[in-house]
CSV table of C-alpha atoms and ligand atoms in Angstrom, one decimal:
chain,number,residue,atom,x,y,z
A,1,ALA,CA,-10.1,42.6,-1.8
A,2,GLY,CA,-9.1,41.6,-5.3
A,3,THR,CA,-6.2,39.4,-4.2
A,4,VAL,CA,-8.3,36.3,-5.0
A,5,ARG,CA,-9.8,36.6,-8.4
A,6,TRP,CA,-12.8,34.3,-8.6
A,7,GLY,CA,-14.2,33.0,-11.9
A,8,HIS,CA,-10.9,33.0,-13.7
A,9,LYS,CA,-10.4,29.7,-15.5
A,10,VAL,CA,-6.8,29.4,-16.7
A,11,SER,CA,-6.9,28.6,-20.4
A,12,GLY,CA,-3.1,28.7,-21.1
A,13,VAL,CA,0.3,29.6,-19.7
A,14,ARG,CA,3.4,30.6,-21.6
A,15,ALA,CA,7.0,31.5,-20.7
A,16,LEU,CA,8.0,35.0,-21.6
A,17,GLY,CA,11.7,34.6,-20.6
A,18,ASP,CA,13.6,35.9,-17.5
A,19,GLY,CA,11.4,33.8,-15.2
A,20,CYS,CA,8.2,35.7,-16.3
A,21,HIS,CA,5.0,33.9,-17.4
A,22,GLU,CA,1.8,35.0,-18.9
A,23,VAL,CA,-1.4,33.3,-17.6
A,24,ALA,CA,-4.4,33.6,-19.9
A,25,PHE,CA,-8.0,33.1,-18.7
A,26,ALA,CA,-11.1,31.8,-20.4
A,27,ASN,CA,-12.8,35.2,-19.9
A,28,GLY,CA,-10.3,36.7,-22.3
A,29,THR,CA,-8.1,38.5,-19.7
A,30,ALA,CA,-4.4,37.7,-19.0
A,31,VAL,CA,-1.8,38.5,-16.3
A,32,THR,CA,2.0,38.5,-16.3
A,33,THR,CA,3.8,37.3,-13.3
A,34,SER,CA,7.4,36.7,-12.0
A,35,LEU,CA,6.2,33.9,-9.7
A,36,LEU,CA,3.8,31.3,-11.0
A,37,VAL,CA,2.7,28.5,-8.6
A,38,GLY,CA,0.7,25.7,-10.2
A,39,ALA,CA,-1.7,24.5,-7.5
A,40,ASP,CA,-4.2,23.4,-10.1
A,41,GLY,CA,-4.5,19.7,-9.4
A,42,ALA,CA,-4.3,16.5,-11.4
A,43,TRP,CA,-4.8,18.1,-14.8
A,44,SER,CA,-2.5,21.1,-14.1
A,45,ARG,CA,-2.2,23.7,-16.9
A,46,VAL,CA,1.1,24.8,-15.4
A,47,ARG,CA,2.8,21.4,-15.2
A,48,PRO,CA,3.7,21.3,-18.9
A,49,LEU,CA,6.1,24.3,-18.3
A,50,LEU,CA,8.2,22.0,-16.1
A,51,SER,CA,7.6,18.4,-17.1
A,52,GLY,CA,6.2,16.2,-19.8
A,53,ALA,CA,4.6,13.8,-17.3
A,54,THR,CA,0.8,13.2,-17.7
A,55,PRO,CA,-1.4,11.3,-15.2
A,56,GLU,CA,-2.0,7.6,-16.0
A,57,TYR,CA,-5.2,5.6,-15.2
A,58,THR,CA,-4.5,3.2,-12.3
A,59,GLY,CA,-7.0,0.6,-13.5
A,60,VAL,CA,-9.2,1.5,-10.5
A,61,SER,CA,-12.2,3.8,-10.2
A,62,PHE,CA,-14.2,5.1,-7.3
A,63,ILE,CA,-18.0,5.8,-7.3
A,64,GLU,CA,-19.1,8.2,-4.7
A,65,THR,CA,-22.5,8.4,-2.9
A,66,ARG,CA,-23.6,10.1,0.3
A,67,LEU,CA,-26.1,9.8,3.1
A,68,PHE,CA,-26.8,12.9,5.2
A,69,ASP,CA,-27.3,13.1,9.0
A,70,GLY,CA,-26.7,9.4,9.4
A,71,ASP,CA,-27.2,9.3,13.2
A,72,ASN,CA,-30.8,10.6,12.9
A,73,ARG,CA,-31.9,9.7,9.4
A,74,HIS,CA,-30.0,6.5,8.8
A,75,PRO,CA,-29.1,5.0,12.2
A,76,ASN,CA,-28.5,1.5,10.9
A,77,ARG,CA,-26.2,2.7,8.1
A,78,ALA,CA,-24.4,5.0,10.6
A,79,LYS,CA,-23.8,2.0,12.9
A,80,THR,CA,-22.4,-0.1,10.0
A,81,VAL,CA,-19.9,2.7,9.2
A,82,GLY,CA,-18.9,3.3,12.8
A,83,GLY,CA,-16.9,6.2,14.2
A,84,GLY,CA,-14.3,6.8,11.4
A,85,THR,CA,-13.5,4.9,8.3
A,86,MET,CA,-14.9,1.5,7.3
A,87,MET,CA,-13.3,-0.6,4.6
A,88,VAL,CA,-14.7,-3.9,3.2
A,89,LEU,CA,-12.5,-5.4,0.5
A,90,GLU,CA,-12.2,-8.4,-1.6
A,91,PRO,CA,-10.1,-9.0,-4.7
A,92,GLY,CA,-11.0,-6.4,-7.3
A,93,LYS,CA,-13.7,-4.6,-5.4
A,94,GLY,CA,-14.7,-3.0,-2.2
A,95,ILE,CA,-16.9,-0.5,-0.3
A,96,LEU,CA,-15.3,2.2,1.8
A,97,ALA,CA,-17.2,4.8,3.9
A,98,HIS,CA,-16.2,7.7,6.1
A,99,ARG,CA,-18.2,9.3,8.9
A,100,GLU,CA,-17.9,13.0,8.3
A,101,ARG,CA,-18.9,16.2,10.1
A,102,GLY,CA,-22.6,16.2,11.1
A,103,GLY,CA,-22.8,12.4,10.9
A,104,ASN,CA,-22.8,12.5,7.1
A,105,LEU,CA,-21.8,9.2,5.6
A,106,HIS,CA,-19.6,9.4,2.5
A,107,THR,CA,-19.3,6.1,0.6
A,108,TRP,CA,-16.9,5.0,-2.2
A,109,VAL,CA,-17.5,1.9,-4.2
A,110,ILE,CA,-14.1,0.8,-5.5
A,111,LEU,CA,-13.8,-1.3,-8.6
A,112,ALA,CA,-10.7,-2.5,-10.4
A,113,ARG,CA,-12.0,-2.2,-14.0
A,114,PRO,CA,-10.8,-0.6,-17.3
A,115,ARG,CA,-12.1,2.9,-18.0
A,116,ASP,CA,-14.2,1.4,-20.9
A,117,TRP,CA,-16.1,-0.7,-18.5
A,118,PHE,CA,-17.5,2.4,-16.9
A,119,ALA,CA,-18.3,4.0,-20.3
A,120,ASP,CA,-21.2,1.6,-20.5
A,121,ILE,CA,-22.9,3.0,-17.4
A,122,ASP,CA,-25.1,6.0,-17.9
A,123,PHE,CA,-24.4,8.1,-14.9
A,124,THR,CA,-27.0,10.6,-16.0
A,125,ASP,CA,-29.6,7.9,-15.2
A,126,ARG,CA,-29.2,7.8,-11.4
A,127,ALA,CA,-31.5,4.7,-10.8
A,128,ALA,CA,-30.0,2.6,-13.6
A,129,ALA,CA,-26.4,3.6,-12.7
A,130,THR,CA,-27.0,2.8,-9.0
A,131,ALA,CA,-28.5,-0.6,-9.9
A,132,GLN,CA,-25.7,-1.5,-12.2
A,133,ILE,CA,-23.1,-0.7,-9.5
A,134,ALA,CA,-25.0,-2.5,-6.8
A,135,GLN,CA,-25.1,-5.6,-9.0
A,136,GLU,CA,-21.4,-5.9,-8.7
A,137,PHE,CA,-22.0,-6.6,-5.0
A,138,ASP,CA,-24.6,-9.2,-5.5
A,139,GLY,CA,-24.6,-11.5,-2.4
A,140,TRP,CA,-23.0,-8.9,-0.1
A,141,VAL,CA,-24.9,-8.2,3.1
A,142,PRO,CA,-27.7,-5.5,2.7
A,143,GLU,CA,-26.1,-3.5,5.5
A,144,LEU,CA,-23.3,-2.7,3.1
A,145,THR,CA,-25.0,-2.6,-0.3
A,146,ALA,CA,-27.6,-0.2,1.3
A,147,LEU,CA,-24.8,2.4,1.5
A,148,VAL,CA,-25.0,2.5,-2.3
A,149,THR,CA,-28.6,1.7,-3.0
A,150,ASP,CA,-30.0,4.2,-0.4
A,151,GLY,CA,-27.6,6.9,-1.6
A,152,GLU,CA,-29.1,10.4,-1.4
A,153,THR,CA,-26.9,11.8,-4.1
A,154,ALA,CA,-26.4,10.6,-7.7
A,155,PRO,CA,-23.4,8.3,-8.0
A,156,VAL,CA,-20.3,10.2,-9.2
A,157,LEU,CA,-17.6,8.3,-11.1
A,158,ARG,CA,-14.0,9.1,-10.2
A,159,ASN,CA,-11.4,7.4,-12.4
A,160,ILE,CA,-8.2,7.3,-10.4
A,161,TYR,CA,-5.0,8.6,-12.0
A,162,THR,CA,-1.5,9.0,-10.8
A,163,LEU,CA,1.8,10.6,-11.7
A,164,PRO,CA,5.0,8.5,-11.3
A,165,ILE,CA,6.2,8.5,-7.7
A,166,GLU,CA,9.6,9.7,-8.9
A,167,HIS,CA,8.1,12.7,-10.7
A,168,ARG,CA,10.7,15.5,-10.7
A,169,TRP,CA,11.7,18.4,-12.9
A,170,ASP,CA,14.7,20.6,-13.3
A,171,ARG,CA,14.6,24.1,-11.7
A,172,THR,CA,12.9,26.4,-14.1
A,173,PRO,CA,13.0,30.1,-13.3
A,174,GLY,CA,9.8,31.7,-11.9
A,175,VAL,CA,7.5,28.7,-11.7
A,176,THR,CA,6.8,25.7,-9.5
A,177,LEU,CA,4.0,23.3,-8.5
A,178,LEU,CA,2.4,22.0,-5.4
A,179,GLY,CA,-0.1,19.4,-4.3
A,180,ASP,CA,-1.6,17.0,-6.9
A,181,ALA,CA,-0.2,19.1,-9.7
A,182,ALA,CA,3.3,18.0,-8.5
A,183,HIS,CA,2.7,14.5,-7.0
A,184,LEU,CA,-0.7,13.1,-7.9
A,185,ALA,CA,-1.2,9.8,-6.2
A,186,ALA,CA,-4.1,7.3,-5.8
A,187,PRO,CA,-6.1,8.2,-2.7
A,188,ASN,CA,-4.0,7.1,0.3
A,189,GLY,CA,-5.2,9.5,3.0
A,190,GLU,CA,-2.3,12.0,2.5
A,191,GLY,CA,-3.0,13.9,-0.7
A,192,ALA,CA,-4.8,16.9,0.9
A,193,ASN,CA,-2.4,16.9,3.8
A,194,LEU,CA,0.6,17.0,1.5
A,195,ALA,CA,-0.9,19.8,-0.6
A,196,LEU,CA,-1.5,22.0,2.4
A,197,TYR,CA,1.9,21.2,3.8
A,198,ASP,CA,3.5,22.1,0.4
A,199,GLY,CA,1.7,25.4,0.5
A,200,ALA,CA,2.9,26.2,4.0
A,201,GLU,CA,6.5,25.2,3.2
A,202,LEU,CA,6.6,27.2,0.0
A,203,GLY,CA,5.3,30.3,1.9
A,204,LYS,CA,8.0,29.8,4.5
A,205,ALA,CA,10.7,29.5,1.8
A,206,ILE,CA,9.6,32.7,0.1
A,207,ALA,CA,9.4,34.5,3.5
A,208,ALA,CA,13.0,33.4,4.2
A,209,HIS,CA,14.3,34.6,0.8
A,210,PRO,CA,12.0,37.5,-0.2
A,211,ASP,CA,14.6,38.9,-2.5
A,212,ASP,CA,15.8,35.7,-4.0
A,213,ILE,CA,12.8,33.7,-5.4
A,214,GLU,CA,15.0,31.1,-7.2
A,215,THR,CA,16.7,30.1,-3.9
A,216,ALA,CA,13.3,29.9,-2.2
A,217,LEU,CA,11.9,27.6,-5.0
A,218,THR,CA,15.1,25.5,-5.1
A,219,GLU,CA,14.9,24.9,-1.3
A,220,TYR,CA,11.1,24.2,-1.4
A,221,GLU,CA,11.3,21.8,-4.4
A,222,ARG,CA,14.3,19.9,-2.9
A,223,ALA,CA,12.4,19.1,0.3
A,224,MET,CA,9.1,18.6,-1.4
A,225,PHE,CA,10.4,16.0,-3.9
A,226,VAL,CA,11.8,13.9,-0.9
A,227,ARG,CA,8.7,14.4,1.2
A,228,SER,CA,6.1,13.5,-1.4
A,229,GLY,CA,8.1,10.6,-2.8
A,230,ALA,CA,8.6,9.1,0.6
A,231,SER,CA,4.9,9.5,1.6
A,232,ASN,CA,3.5,8.1,-1.7
A,233,ALA,CA,6.1,5.2,-1.8
A,234,GLY,CA,5.2,4.2,1.8
A,235,ALA,CA,1.5,4.3,1.4
A,236,PRO,CA,-0.6,1.2,0.7
A,237,ASP,CA,-1.5,1.3,-2.9
A,238,LEU,CA,-4.8,0.4,-4.5
A,239,HIS,CA,-3.5,-2.9,-5.8
A,240,VAL,CA,-2.5,-3.9,-2.3
A,241,MET,CA,-6.0,-3.0,-1.2
A,242,LEU,CA,-7.7,-4.9,-4.0
A,243,GLY,CA,-5.1,-7.6,-4.9
A,244,ASP,CA,-5.7,-11.4,-4.9
A,245,ASN,CA,-5.0,-11.6,-1.2
A,246,ALA,CA,-7.5,-8.8,-0.2
A,247,PRO,CA,-8.2,-7.8,2.5
A,248,HIS,CA,-5.2,-9.4,4.2
A,249,ASP,CA,-2.4,-7.5,2.5
A,250,LEU,CA,-3.9,-4.2,3.7
A,251,ILE,CA,-4.4,-5.5,7.2
A,252,ASN,CA,-0.8,-6.6,7.1
A,253,ALA,CA,0.2,-3.1,5.9
A,254,PHE,CA,-1.6,-1.6,8.9
A,255,THR,CA,-0.3,-4.0,11.5
A,256,GLY,CA,3.2,-4.1,10.0
A,257,SER,CA,3.2,-7.9,9.9
B,301,FAD,C1,-11.8,9.6,-4.1
B,301,FAD,C2,-10.7,10.4,-3.4
B,301,FAD,C3,-10.6,10.3,-2.0
B,301,FAD,C4,-9.6,11.1,-1.4
B,301,FAD,N1,-9.4,11.0,0.0
B,301,FAD,C5,-8.5,11.7,0.6
B,301,FAD,C6,-8.3,11.6,2.0
B,301,FAD,O1,-9.1,11.0,2.8
B,301,FAD,N2,-7.3,12.4,2.6
B,301,FAD,C7,-6.5,13.1,1.9
B,301,FAD,O2,-5.6,13.8,2.5
B,301,FAD,N3,-6.6,13.2,0.5
B,301,FAD,C8,-7.5,12.5,-0.1
B,301,FAD,N4,-7.7,12.6,-1.5
B,301,FAD,C9,-6.7,13.3,-2.3
B,301,FAD,C10,-7.0,14.8,-2.2
B,301,FAD,O3,-8.4,15.1,-2.6
B,301,FAD,C11,-6.0,15.6,-3.1
B,301,FAD,O4,-4.7,15.1,-2.9
B,301,FAD,C12,-6.1,17.1,-2.8
B,301,FAD,O5,-7.4,17.6,-3.1
B,301,FAD,C13,-5.1,17.8,-3.7
B,301,FAD,O6,-5.2,19.2,-3.5
B,301,FAD,P1,-4.7,20.2,-4.6
B,301,FAD,O7,-5.1,21.6,-4.0
B,301,FAD,O8,-3.3,20.0,-5.0
B,301,FAD,O9,-5.6,20.0,-5.8
B,301,FAD,P2,-7.2,20.1,-6.0
B,301,FAD,O10,-7.9,19.8,-4.7
B,301,FAD,O11,-7.5,19.3,-7.2
B,301,FAD,O12,-7.4,21.6,-6.3
B,301,FAD,C14,-7.0,22.2,-7.5
B,301,FAD,C15,-7.9,23.4,-7.8
B,301,FAD,O13,-7.4,24.0,-9.0
B,301,FAD,C16,-8.6,24.4,-9.7
B,301,FAD,N5,-8.3,24.4,-11.2
B,301,FAD,C17,-7.9,23.3,-11.9
B,301,FAD,N6,-7.7,23.7,-13.2
B,301,FAD,C18,-7.9,25.0,-13.3
B,301,FAD,C19,-7.9,26.0,-14.3
B,301,FAD,N7,-7.6,25.6,-15.6
B,301,FAD,N8,-8.2,27.2,-14.0
B,301,FAD,C20,-8.5,27.6,-12.7
B,301,FAD,N9,-8.6,26.7,-11.7
B,301,FAD,C21,-8.3,25.4,-12.0
B,301,FAD,C22,-9.6,23.3,-9.4
B,301,FAD,O14,-11.0,23.8,-9.6
B,301,FAD,C23,-9.4,23.1,-7.9
B,301,FAD,O15,-10.1,24.0,-7.1
B,301,FAD,C24,-8.7,11.9,-2.2
B,301,FAD,C25,-8.8,11.9,-3.5
B,301,FAD,C26,-9.9,11.2,-4.2
B,301,FAD,C27,-10.0,11.3,-5.7
């Protein structure tokens, strides 16, 4: 009890010297710690203590919609998506869908467009936003466009940002990062896996050096930089998925040809 403090939005962090940091919360409270781990995602408040890197827009955005209990309530859509992940791509655009637990169908429209292009869509007007997005797929078969037009949730815009693959920092006493805070990449199927793995590896490093946190953080970061760099460099990137030769470049990436 009390180990996890819910409802504490971090408003700022600052170095106090000797590896100690103060973490201030939006509710006006603050704590001081000798070990600060930034696991706070793409827009990490902790990252600036270590590096000046900021996420950059990839030129691609996802728009998310969902259908629930596909097998019973939307059998034709469930059949279109199949048993796992479905991807339908052409240059600059695509429709992806996952079958998730309970037969829920999670769809992402992918569009390679500048951020300003999306600013013209009023996402608070669900019907108008859905129609505007569906229009981009004019002429596509209704089995696919229905994943968007029949969506049971309001479309949610997700601009996709990344950090440079070679993002690194010099060892700084008392603080480190994990997951997207450390190595934000465009969705490639590994981000959540890498974040969980980082957490486990950091825990093991601290358990191995309980009286020497700096050695633990040095060992953790050294392996993490190599692991995340190799994973993100080897993953098919969004421009491979949506490039002029789509969908063939992605097929070739899967088949190794
Ligand atoms: C469209 C899309 C599809 C994806 N698909 C996949 C996939 O199929 N497989 C996969 O492995 N990965 C996928 N990913 C990537 C995956 O979602 C991320 O890599 C993963 O969530 C990173 O985990 P994290 O814990 O580092 O960060 P996050 O999941 O972002 O968690 C950070 C947490 O910190 C909290 N936080 C942030 N700022 C503050 C603050 N100031 N104060 C307090 N709390 C704060 C947030 O509320 C959040 O709970 C996808 C990503 C996107 C955008």
